[in-house]
CSV table of C-alpha atoms in Angstrom, one decimal:
chain,number,residue,atom,x,y,z
A,1,MET,CA,0.5,-0.9,33.5
A,2,ASN,CA,2.1,2.5,33.6
A,3,GLU,CA,3.9,2.7,30.3
A,4,THR,CA,3.6,5.2,27.4
A,5,VAL,CA,2.8,4.7,24.4
A,6,ASP,CA,6.5,4.9,23.7
A,7,GLN,CA,7.4,2.7,25.7
A,8,LEU,CA,4.4,-0.3,25.3
A,9,LEU,CA,5.2,-0.6,20.9
A,10,THR,CA,8.9,-1.0,22.5
A,11,GLY,CA,7.5,-4.3,23.0
A,12,PRO,CA,7.5,-6.4,26.5
A,13,PRO,CA,10.5,-6.9,28.6
A,14,LEU,CA,12.6,-9.9,28.4
A,15,GLY,CA,11.4,-12.2,31.7
A,16,ALA,CA,7.9,-10.4,31.9
A,17,SER,CA,5.5,-12.3,33.8
A,18,GLU,CA,3.3,-14.8,32.2
A,19,GLY,CA,0.4,-12.2,33.8
A,20,GLU,CA,2.5,-9.1,32.4
A,21,LEU,CA,2.6,-10.1,28.8
A,22,VAL,CA,-1.5,-10.4,28.5
A,23,ASP,CA,-1.6,-7.0,30.2
A,24,TRP,CA,0.7,-5.9,27.5
A,25,ILE,CA,-1.7,-7.3,25.0
A,26,ALA,CA,-4.0,-6.3,26.0
A,27,ARG,CA,-3.1,-2.6,26.8
A,28,LEU,CA,-2.1,-2.6,23.4
A,29,GLU,CA,-4.8,-4.0,22.1
A,30,GLU,CA,-6.5,-0.1,23.7
A,31,ILE,CA,-4.1,1.9,22.0
A,32,LYS,CA,-5.0,0.1,18.8
A,33,CYS,CA,-9.1,0.8,19.6
A,34,VAL,CA,-8.0,5.3,19.9
A,35,ALA,CA,-6.0,4.8,16.7
A,36,GLU,CA,-8.7,3.3,14.9
A,37,ALA,CA,-11.1,6.5,16.4
A,38,VAL,CA,-8.4,8.7,16.2
A,39,GLN,CA,-7.8,8.2,12.5
A,40,ALA,CA,-12.1,8.1,12.2
A,41,GLU,CA,-11.7,12.3,12.9
A,42,ALA,CA,-9.3,13.0,11.0
A,43,ALA,CA,-10.5,11.2,8.3
A,44,VAL,CA,-13.7,13.7,8.9
A,45,ARG,CA,-11.5,16.7,9.2
A,46,LEU,CA,-9.8,15.9,5.8
A,47,GLU,CA,-13.0,15.2,3.8
A,48,GLU,CA,-14.5,18.9,5.5
A,49,ALA,CA,-11.0,20.6,4.8
A,50,THR,CA,-11.2,18.9,0.4
A,51,ARG,CA,-15.1,19.9,0.4
A,52,ALA,CA,-13.6,23.2,0.8
A,53,ARG,CA,-10.2,23.7,-1.1
A,54,GLN,CA,-13.1,22.4,-3.9
A,55,ALA,CA,-15.4,24.5,-2.9
A,56,GLU,CA,-13.1,27.1,-3.0
A,57,ALA,CA,-11.8,26.1,-7.2
A,58,GLY,CA,-15.5,26.0,-8.0
A,59,VAL,CA,-15.7,22.6,-8.5
A,60,PRO,CA,-20.0,21.5,-8.9
A,61,SER,CA,-21.3,20.7,-5.3
A,62,ARG,CA,-21.9,17.0,-7.1
A,63,LYS,CA,-18.3,16.4,-7.1
A,64,LEU,CA,-17.3,17.9,-3.9
A,65,SER,CA,-15.2,15.3,-0.9
A,66,GLU,CA,-14.0,13.5,-4.6
A,67,GLY,CA,-10.6,11.8,-4.2
A,68,VAL,CA,-10.8,11.7,0.0
A,69,ALA,CA,-11.7,8.1,0.1
A,70,SER,CA,-8.4,7.2,-2.2
A,71,GLN,CA,-6.7,9.2,0.1
A,72,ILE,CA,-7.6,7.2,3.1
A,73,ALA,CA,-7.7,4.3,1.3
A,74,LEU,CA,-3.4,5.3,0.1
A,75,ALA,CA,-2.4,6.2,3.2
A,76,ARG,CA,-4.4,3.7,5.8
A,77,ARG,CA,-3.0,0.4,2.9
A,78,VAL,CA,-6.4,-1.0,1.9
A,79,SER,CA,-8.0,-0.7,-0.9
A,80,PRO,CA,-10.1,2.5,-2.2
A,81,ALA,CA,-13.9,0.0,-2.0
A,82,LYS,CA,-12.2,-0.3,1.2
A,83,GLY,CA,-11.3,3.9,2.3
A,84,ALA,CA,-15.0,4.6,1.2
A,85,LYS,CA,-16.2,2.2,3.8
A,86,LEU,CA,-14.3,3.7,6.0
A,87,LEU,CA,-14.6,7.3,5.7
A,88,GLY,CA,-18.0,6.2,5.6
A,89,LEU,CA,-18.6,5.2,8.2
A,90,ALA,CA,-16.3,7.5,10.9
A,91,LYS,CA,-18.9,10.2,9.2
A,92,ILE,CA,-21.4,8.1,10.9
A,93,LEU,CA,-19.0,7.4,13.8
A,94,VAL,CA,-18.2,11.2,14.9
A,95,ALA,CA,-21.9,12.4,13.7
A,96,GLU,CA,-24.4,10.4,14.5
A,97,MET,CA,-23.0,7.5,17.0
A,98,PRO,CA,-21.6,9.4,20.3
A,99,HIS,CA,-21.8,7.2,22.4
A,100,THR,CA,-20.1,4.3,20.2
A,101,PHE,CA,-17.4,6.2,19.0
A,102,ALA,CA,-16.8,7.3,22.8
A,103,LEU,CA,-16.1,4.1,24.0
A,104,MET,CA,-13.4,3.4,21.2
A,105,LYS,CA,-11.5,7.0,22.4
A,106,ALA,CA,-11.7,4.9,25.6
A,107,GLY,CA,-9.4,1.8,24.0
A,108,LEU,CA,-13.1,-0.3,24.8
A,109,PHE,CA,-14.5,-0.9,21.5
A,110,SER,CA,-12.8,-1.8,17.7
A,111,GLN,CA,-13.7,-0.4,14.6
A,112,TRP,CA,-15.6,-3.6,13.6
A,113,GLN,CA,-17.4,-3.6,16.7
A,114,ALA,CA,-18.3,0.3,15.2
A,115,THR,CA,-18.8,-0.9,12.1
A,116,ILE,CA,-22.1,-4.3,14.0
A,117,LEU,CA,-23.7,-1.8,14.8
A,118,ALA,CA,-23.5,0.9,11.7
A,119,ARG,CA,-24.5,-1.2,9.7
A,120,GLU,CA,-26.8,-3.2,11.6
A,121,THR,CA,-28.7,1.0,11.7
A,122,ALA,CA,-28.4,2.2,8.5
A,123,CYS,CA,-31.5,1.2,7.2
A,124,LEU,CA,-33.1,2.8,10.7
A,125,SER,CA,-33.6,6.9,10.9
A,126,LEU,CA,-31.1,9.1,12.9
A,127,ASP,CA,-33.4,9.5,16.5
A,128,ASP,CA,-33.4,5.4,16.4
A,129,ARG,CA,-30.0,5.5,15.8
A,130,ARG,CA,-29.4,7.1,19.0
A,131,VAL,CA,-31.4,5.5,20.9
A,132,ILE,CA,-29.9,2.2,19.9
A,133,ASP,CA,-26.5,3.9,19.9
A,134,TYR,CA,-27.6,4.8,23.8
A,135,GLN,CA,-29.1,1.7,25.1
A,136,LEU,CA,-25.7,-0.1,23.8
A,137,CYS,CA,-22.8,1.9,23.8
A,138,ALA,CA,-23.7,5.1,26.8
A,139,LEU,CA,-22.0,4.9,30.2
A,140,ASP,CA,-24.5,3.6,33.1
A,141,PRO,CA,-24.2,6.5,36.4
A,142,ASP,CA,-21.6,5.5,37.3
A,143,GLY,CA,-19.6,6.2,34.6
A,144,GLU,CA,-18.7,2.0,34.1
A,145,PRO,CA,-18.3,0.5,30.8
A,146,PRO,CA,-21.7,-1.1,29.1
A,147,ALA,CA,-22.1,-4.8,28.7
A,148,ALA,CA,-21.3,-4.5,24.6
A,149,VAL,CA,-17.8,-4.6,24.9
A,150,THR,CA,-18.1,-8.4,26.1
A,151,MET,CA,-20.3,-8.8,23.9
A,152,GLY,CA,-18.7,-11.3,21.0
A,153,LEU,CA,-19.1,-10.4,18.0
A,154,ARG,CA,-22.8,-12.6,17.5
A,155,GLN,CA,-24.1,-11.7,19.9
A,156,LEU,CA,-23.5,-7.2,19.3
A,157,GLU,CA,-24.7,-8.2,16.5
A,158,ASN,CA,-28.3,-9.7,17.4
A,159,ALA,CA,-28.3,-7.5,20.4
A,160,ALA,CA,-28.2,-4.6,17.2
A,161,LYS,CA,-30.8,-6.6,15.4
A,162,THR,CA,-32.8,-7.2,18.3
A,163,LEU,CA,-34.0,-3.2,18.9
A,164,ALA,CA,-33.6,-1.7,15.4
A,165,ILE,CA,-36.6,-4.8,14.5
A,166,THR,CA,-38.1,-3.5,18.4
A,167,LEU,CA,-37.9,-0.1,17.2
A,168,ASP,CA,-38.6,0.1,13.6
A,169,GLN,CA,-39.5,-3.4,11.8
A,170,GLU,CA,-40.9,-1.7,8.5
A,171,SER,CA,-37.6,-0.5,7.2
A,172,VAL,CA,-35.8,-3.7,8.7
A,173,VAL,CA,-38.1,-5.8,6.5
A,174,LYS,CA,-37.6,-4.0,3.1
A,175,ARG,CA,-34.0,-3.6,3.7
A,176,ALA,CA,-33.8,-7.1,3.1
A,177,ALA,CA,-35.9,-7.5,0.5
A,178,ASN,CA,-33.8,-4.9,-1.3
A,179,ALA,CA,-30.8,-7.4,-0.2
A,180,GLU,CA,-31.7,-9.4,-2.4
A,181,LYS,CA,-31.0,-7.5,-5.2
A,182,ASP,CA,-27.0,-7.9,-4.1
A,183,ARG,CA,-27.1,-12.0,-4.8
A,184,ARG,CA,-24.3,-12.2,-7.0
A,185,VAL,CA,-20.8,-14.5,-6.7
A,186,SER,CA,-17.7,-14.2,-6.9
A,187,VAL,CA,-14.6,-15.5,-7.7
A,188,ARG,CA,-11.4,-15.3,-5.8
A,189,PRO,CA,-7.4,-16.4,-5.4
A,190,ALA,CA,-6.6,-18.9,-3.1
A,191,PRO,CA,-3.5,-20.9,-1.6
A,192,ASP,CA,-2.2,-23.5,-3.7
A,193,THR,CA,-3.7,-23.5,-6.9
A,194,MET,CA,-7.3,-23.7,-5.2
A,195,THR,CA,-9.9,-21.0,-5.3
A,196,TRP,CA,-12.4,-19.4,-4.0
A,197,LEU,CA,-16.0,-19.2,-4.8
A,198,GLY,CA,-18.6,-17.3,-2.9
A,199,VAL,CA,-22.1,-16.9,-3.2
A,200,LEU,CA,-24.4,-14.3,-2.1
A,201,LEU,CA,-28.1,-15.7,-1.7
A,202,PRO,CA,-31.4,-15.0,0.3
A,203,ILE,CA,-31.3,-17.0,3.4
A,204,LYS,CA,-34.0,-19.2,1.7
A,205,ASP,CA,-32.3,-19.8,-1.6
A,206,GLY,CA,-28.7,-20.7,0.2
A,207,VAL,CA,-30.0,-23.0,2.6
A,208,ALA,CA,-31.6,-24.9,-0.2
A,209,VAL,CA,-28.4,-24.7,-2.5
A,210,TYR,CA,-26.8,-26.5,1.1
A,211,ALA,CA,-29.9,-28.7,1.9
A,212,ALA,CA,-29.8,-30.1,-1.9
A,213,LEU,CA,-25.4,-30.5,-1.7
A,214,ASP,CA,-25.2,-32.0,1.9
A,215,GLN,CA,-28.0,-34.6,0.8
A,216,ALA,CA,-26.0,-36.0,-2.0
A,217,ALA,CA,-23.2,-35.4,0.2
A,218,LYS,CA,-24.8,-38.2,2.5
A,219,ALA,CA,-26.1,-39.6,-0.1
A,220,ALA,CA,-23.0,-40.7,-2.6
A,221,GLN,CA,-21.3,-41.8,0.8
A,222,ALA,CA,-24.5,-43.7,2.0
A,223,ALA,CA,-23.0,-45.6,-1.5
A,224,GLY,CA,-19.4,-45.8,-0.5
A,225,ASP,CA,-18.4,-43.3,-2.1
A,226,GLU,CA,-14.7,-42.9,-0.4
A,227,ARG,CA,-14.7,-38.7,-1.2
A,228,THR,CA,-14.7,-37.5,1.8
A,229,ARG,CA,-18.7,-35.3,2.4
A,230,GLY,CA,-16.6,-32.0,1.6
A,231,GLN,CA,-15.4,-33.2,-1.6
A,232,VAL,CA,-18.6,-34.7,-3.1
A,233,MET,CA,-20.7,-31.6,-2.7
A,234,ALA,CA,-17.8,-29.6,-4.2
A,235,ASP,CA,-17.9,-32.2,-6.9
A,236,THR,CA,-21.9,-32.3,-7.0
A,237,LEU,CA,-21.5,-28.4,-6.8
A,238,VAL,CA,-19.5,-28.8,-10.4
A,239,ASP,CA,-20.7,-30.9,-12.1
A,240,ARG,CA,-24.8,-29.2,-11.3
A,241,VAL,CA,-23.9,-26.5,-12.7
A,242,THR,CA,-21.3,-26.7,-15.7
A,243,GLY,CA,-23.2,-29.3,-16.8
A,244,ARG,CA,-20.0,-32.3,-16.6
A,245,THR,CA,-19.8,-34.7,-14.8
A,246,THR,CA,-17.1,-37.1,-13.0
A,247,THR,CA,-17.6,-39.8,-14.3
A,248,ASP,CA,-17.9,-40.3,-18.1
A,249,GLY,CA,-14.3,-39.2,-19.1
A,250,ALA,CA,-15.4,-36.0,-20.6
A,251,LYS,CA,-12.7,-33.1,-20.3
A,252,PRO,CA,-14.6,-29.7,-19.2
A,253,ARG,CA,-13.9,-27.2,-21.7
A,254,ILE,CA,-12.4,-24.0,-20.6
A,255,GLU,CA,-10.5,-20.9,-21.3
A,256,VAL,CA,-7.7,-19.2,-20.4
A,257,LYS,CA,-5.4,-16.4,-20.6
A,258,ILE,CA,-1.7,-18.0,-19.7
A,259,VAL,CA,1.6,-16.1,-19.9
A,260,MET,CA,4.6,-18.0,-19.3
A,261,THR,CA,8.2,-18.3,-21.3
A,262,ALA,CA,7.9,-20.7,-24.0
A,263,ASP,CA,11.1,-22.7,-22.0
A,264,ALA,CA,8.3,-23.1,-19.5
A,265,LEU,CA,5.3,-24.6,-21.2
A,266,THR,CA,8.1,-26.9,-22.9
A,267,ASN,CA,9.0,-27.6,-19.8
A,268,ASP,CA,12.8,-26.8,-20.7
A,269,SER,CA,12.1,-24.0,-17.3
A,270,ASP,CA,10.5,-24.0,-14.0
A,271,GLU,CA,9.4,-20.7,-13.9
A,272,PRO,CA,6.1,-19.7,-12.6
A,273,ALA,CA,3.5,-19.4,-15.5
A,274,VAL,CA,0.0,-16.6,-14.4
A,275,VAL,CA,-2.8,-17.0,-14.9
A,276,GLU,CA,-5.0,-14.5,-15.5
A,277,GLY,CA,-7.9,-13.6,-12.6
A,278,TYR,CA,-6.0,-16.4,-10.2
A,279,GLY,CA,-1.9,-14.9,-10.6
A,280,PRO,CA,1.0,-16.9,-9.8
A,281,VAL,CA,1.1,-20.5,-10.9
A,282,PRO,CA,4.1,-23.7,-11.0
A,283,ALA,CA,4.9,-23.9,-14.2
A,284,ALA,CA,4.3,-27.7,-14.0
A,285,TRP,CA,0.9,-27.1,-12.8
A,286,ALA,CA,0.2,-24.9,-15.6
A,287,ARG,CA,1.6,-28.1,-18.3
A,288,GLU,CA,-0.7,-30.3,-16.7
A,289,ALA,CA,-3.6,-28.1,-16.7
A,290,LEU,CA,-3.0,-27.9,-20.3
A,291,ASN,CA,-2.8,-31.6,-21.0
A,292,ASP,CA,-6.1,-32.6,-18.8
A,293,ALA,CA,-8.4,-30.5,-20.5
A,294,GLU,CA,-10.0,-29.0,-24.2
A,295,VAL,CA,-8.3,-25.9,-23.7
A,296,PHE,CA,-7.7,-22.9,-25.8
A,297,VAL,CA,-4.7,-20.7,-24.6
A,298,ARG,CA,-4.2,-17.3,-25.2
A,299,ARG,CA,-0.2,-17.7,-25.0
A,300,LEU,CA,1.7,-14.3,-23.9
A,301,PHE,CA,5.1,-14.9,-23.4
A,302,THR,CA,7.8,-12.3,-22.7
A,303,ASP,CA,11.4,-11.6,-23.2
A,304,PRO,CA,14.5,-12.2,-20.4
A,305,ALA,CA,13.5,-9.7,-18.6
A,306,GLY,CA,10.1,-10.5,-17.2
A,307,GLN,CA,8.0,-8.0,-19.6
A,308,LEU,CA,5.2,-8.6,-22.2
A,309,VAL,CA,6.4,-7.4,-26.0
A,310,ALA,CA,5.1,-3.6,-25.7
A,311,MET,CA,1.9,-2.7,-28.1
A,312,GLU,CA,0.6,1.3,-28.6
A,313,SER,CA,-1.3,3.4,-31.0
A,314,ARG,CA,-2.0,7.1,-31.1
A,315,SER,CA,-5.7,7.2,-31.0
A,316,ARG,CA,-6.8,8.8,-27.6
A,317,LYS,CA,-8.8,5.8,-26.3
A,318,ALA,CA,-6.8,2.3,-26.5
A,319,PRO,CA,-7.8,0.1,-29.5
A,320,ASP,CA,-8.7,-3.9,-28.2
A,321,GLY,CA,-5.8,-5.9,-28.7
A,322,LEU,CA,-3.8,-2.9,-26.9
A,323,ALA,CA,-6.2,-2.1,-23.9
A,324,GLU,CA,-5.8,-6.8,-23.8
A,325,PHE,CA,-2.5,-6.8,-23.4
A,326,ILE,CA,-2.7,-3.9,-21.3
A,327,THR,CA,-5.3,-6.0,-18.4
A,328,THR,CA,-2.6,-9.3,-18.8
A,329,ARG,CA,0.6,-7.4,-18.3
A,330,ASP,CA,-1.1,-5.5,-15.3
A,331,GLY,CA,-2.2,-9.4,-14.0
A,332,GLY,CA,-6.0,-8.0,-14.6
A,333,ILE,CA,-5.9,-6.2,-11.1
A,334,CYS,CA,-6.4,-2.2,-10.9
A,335,ARG,CA,-2.8,-1.0,-10.3
A,336,THR,CA,-3.2,1.5,-7.5
A,337,ASN,CA,-2.0,1.0,-4.5
A,338,GLY,CA,-3.7,-1.7,-2.1
A,339,CYS,CA,-6.8,-2.5,-4.4
A,340,ASP,CA,-7.6,-5.5,-4.8
A,341,ALA,CA,-10.7,-4.9,-7.9
A,342,PRO,CA,-10.9,-5.8,-11.9
A,343,ILE,CA,-9.9,-4.1,-14.2
A,344,ARG,CA,-12.4,-1.9,-15.2
A,345,ASN,CA,-10.5,1.1,-17.4
A,346,ILE,CA,-7.7,1.4,-19.2
A,347,ASP,CA,-6.4,5.1,-18.2
A,348,HIS,CA,-3.3,7.0,-19.1
A,349,ALA,CA,-1.0,8.2,-16.7
A,350,GLN,CA,0.2,11.5,-18.0
A,351,ARG,CA,-3.6,12.3,-19.8
A,352,HIS,CA,-3.6,12.6,-22.7
A,353,ALA,CA,-4.7,16.2,-23.4
A,354,ASP,CA,-1.8,16.7,-21.0
A,355,GLY,CA,0.2,15.1,-23.5
A,356,GLY,CA,0.2,11.6,-22.4
A,357,GLU,CA,0.6,9.2,-25.2
A,358,THR,CA,-1.9,5.8,-26.0
A,359,LYS,CA,1.5,3.1,-25.5
A,360,ALA,CA,1.9,0.6,-23.2
A,361,ALA,CA,4.6,2.7,-21.4
A,362,ASN,CA,1.7,5.1,-20.2
A,363,LEU,CA,-1.1,3.6,-19.7
A,364,GLN,CA,-2.2,1.8,-16.5
A,365,GLY,CA,-5.3,-0.6,-15.6
A,366,LEU,CA,-7.4,0.9,-13.5
A,367,CYS,CA,-10.8,0.3,-11.3
A,368,GLU,CA,-13.9,2.4,-12.1
A,369,ARG,CA,-13.7,4.2,-8.2
A,370,CYS,CA,-9.4,4.6,-9.4
A,371,ASN,CA,-9.4,5.9,-12.1
A,372,GLN,CA,-12.5,8.7,-11.1
A,373,ALA,CA,-11.1,9.6,-7.7
A,374,LYS,CA,-6.9,10.4,-10.2
A,375,GLU,CA,-9.4,13.0,-11.9
A,376,ALA,CA,-10.6,15.1,-8.9
A,377,LEU,CA,-9.3,18.3,-8.6
A,378,GLY,CA,-4.8,18.2,-7.1
A,379,TRP,CA,-4.5,14.5,-8.6
A,380,GLN,CA,-1.2,13.8,-10.5
A,381,ALA,CA,0.8,10.9,-11.7
A,382,ARG,CA,2.8,10.4,-14.6
A,383,PRO,CA,5.5,6.8,-16.0
A,384,ALA,CA,8.3,5.9,-14.4
A,385,PRO,CA,11.8,4.5,-16.3
A,386,ASP,CA,11.1,1.6,-15.4
A,387,GLY,CA,7.0,0.8,-16.1
A,388,SER,CA,5.6,2.0,-12.3
A,389,ILE,CA,3.3,4.5,-11.9
A,390,ILE,CA,3.7,7.7,-9.8
A,391,THR,CA,0.7,8.5,-8.5
A,392,ILE,CA,1.2,12.3,-6.5
A,393,THR,CA,-2.6,13.2,-4.5
A,394,PRO,CA,-3.7,16.2,-3.8
A,395,THR,CA,-1.9,16.7,-1.0
A,396,GLY,CA,0.6,16.2,-1.8
A,397,HIS,CA,2.6,12.6,-0.6
A,398,THR,CA,3.5,10.7,-3.3
A,399,TYR,CA,3.2,7.1,-4.1
A,400,VAL,CA,4.9,4.5,-6.2
A,401,SER,CA,3.3,1.5,-7.9
A,402,PRO,CA,5.8,-1.1,-9.4
A,403,PRO,CA,5.1,-2.8,-12.5
A,404,PRO,CA,3.4,-6.6,-10.9
A,405,ASP,CA,5.0,-8.0,-13.7
A,406,THR,CA,8.7,-7.1,-12.1
A,407,TRP,CA,8.3,-7.5,-8.3
A,408,GLN,CA,10.9,-9.8,-6.9
A,409,PRO,CA,11.8,-10.5,-3.4
A,410,ASP,CA,14.8,-7.8,-1.3
A,411,ALA,CA,16.6,-11.0,-0.6
A,412,PRO,CA,16.2,-15.2,-1.5
A,413,PRO,CA,15.5,-17.0,0.9
A,414,LEU,CA,17.2,-18.5,3.3
A,415,SER,CA,17.8,-21.6,3.9
A,416,ARG,CA,16.6,-23.6,7.0
A,417,ALA,CA,19.9,-23.9,8.3
A,418,GLU,CA,20.3,-19.7,8.1
A,419,PHE,CA,17.1,-19.7,9.7
A,420,VAL,CA,18.7,-21.7,12.7
A,421,LEU,CA,21.7,-19.6,12.9
A,422,ARG,CA,20.1,-16.1,11.8
A,423,ASP,CA,17.6,-16.4,15.4
A,424,VAL,CA,21.2,-18.4,17.7
A,425,LEU,CA,22.9,-14.9,16.5
A,426,LEU,CA,19.9,-12.4,17.4
A,427,ASP,CA,18.9,-15.0,21.1
A,428,HIS,CA,22.9,-14.0,22.3
A,429,ARG,CA,23.1,-10.5,20.9
A,430,LEU,CA,19.4,-9.8,22.8
A,431,ALA,CA,21.3,-11.3,25.9
A,432,ALA,CA,24.1,-9.7,25.5
């Protein structure tokens, strides 16, 4: 295939053969790899330029490059935490792993493959990391790509681990011991009013917990329990952690903050409710959940426009009630575009020192990283009349964060018949 990038991005022509379509997909994958490499190179140069500008402005050395990761995150439409990881990876690839980076620029290695190698060599010295970079990713004497480009992700990870242990077993063991400090529990929304509960544990504890749940499931099924193995394991986990059982008839005692209209609560409306920490839920589900448990409910009602009743204060720091209001209004999630981190700080959009008032319209919920980033040299933010927050980065790029409770789709969904009609008309235009 000799098509240019622009030609490839227009899509394969009608009537392309199966082989041509596979070639098209493969070439686009190569372009993605090259683009990720160029993005990494641009990220490194952005940090260098920012450090130089900040140093010239007298910013202390410990604060140089502040806000760069957040700018990368906004540009790449990811969270600031992800932006920081991308910047860190870019610096490693450009400065410490030249062969891996060269494979990316050749379209043979993806960003995720490079991430695996960078992660598995993080505990090693620079010299040892470069040894693994060479052994796994250097071209052979005839210029042929290394075996790493055809390895599966797990195979690539194991190859890097094996080399790391061979080169510096002590560092690998030390890193494993330190990793136990990162054990934690997390929860995130799943479809259909479900949640994913995750636990990061040392391997011996994780395997032991799973084995205990598996044993409970086998015992229950042997006794004639009609639940599936997965259902028994999930129910057993909940029972043992909360101290309740599924057979004693006791209802769970829960505390929930739920935002809904009065009509939705009283069965007169099906307008979705919002559960803090989860997101939108059907009104019928919310009513049923409230009836099915001993619940302490903090109900926050909205006006007809979908806005919570505003509160304000003359103090610089938002009082607890106002801070709680902002957290609920923003859905418990950082207002920065692309950031999914939980709110940790209630921040003034327009700085208090610049005359920004401590009221709902000028306050936003931010995670710690985003709150710190906007204090870097050259960052600006201000509230808009519609409740949006407008952020301007040091490079002059503008990002608008709409108020979470007023977002609506651009147009109502099409019916099945309208979908069919639209596709028929589209096929007709393409054929013409």
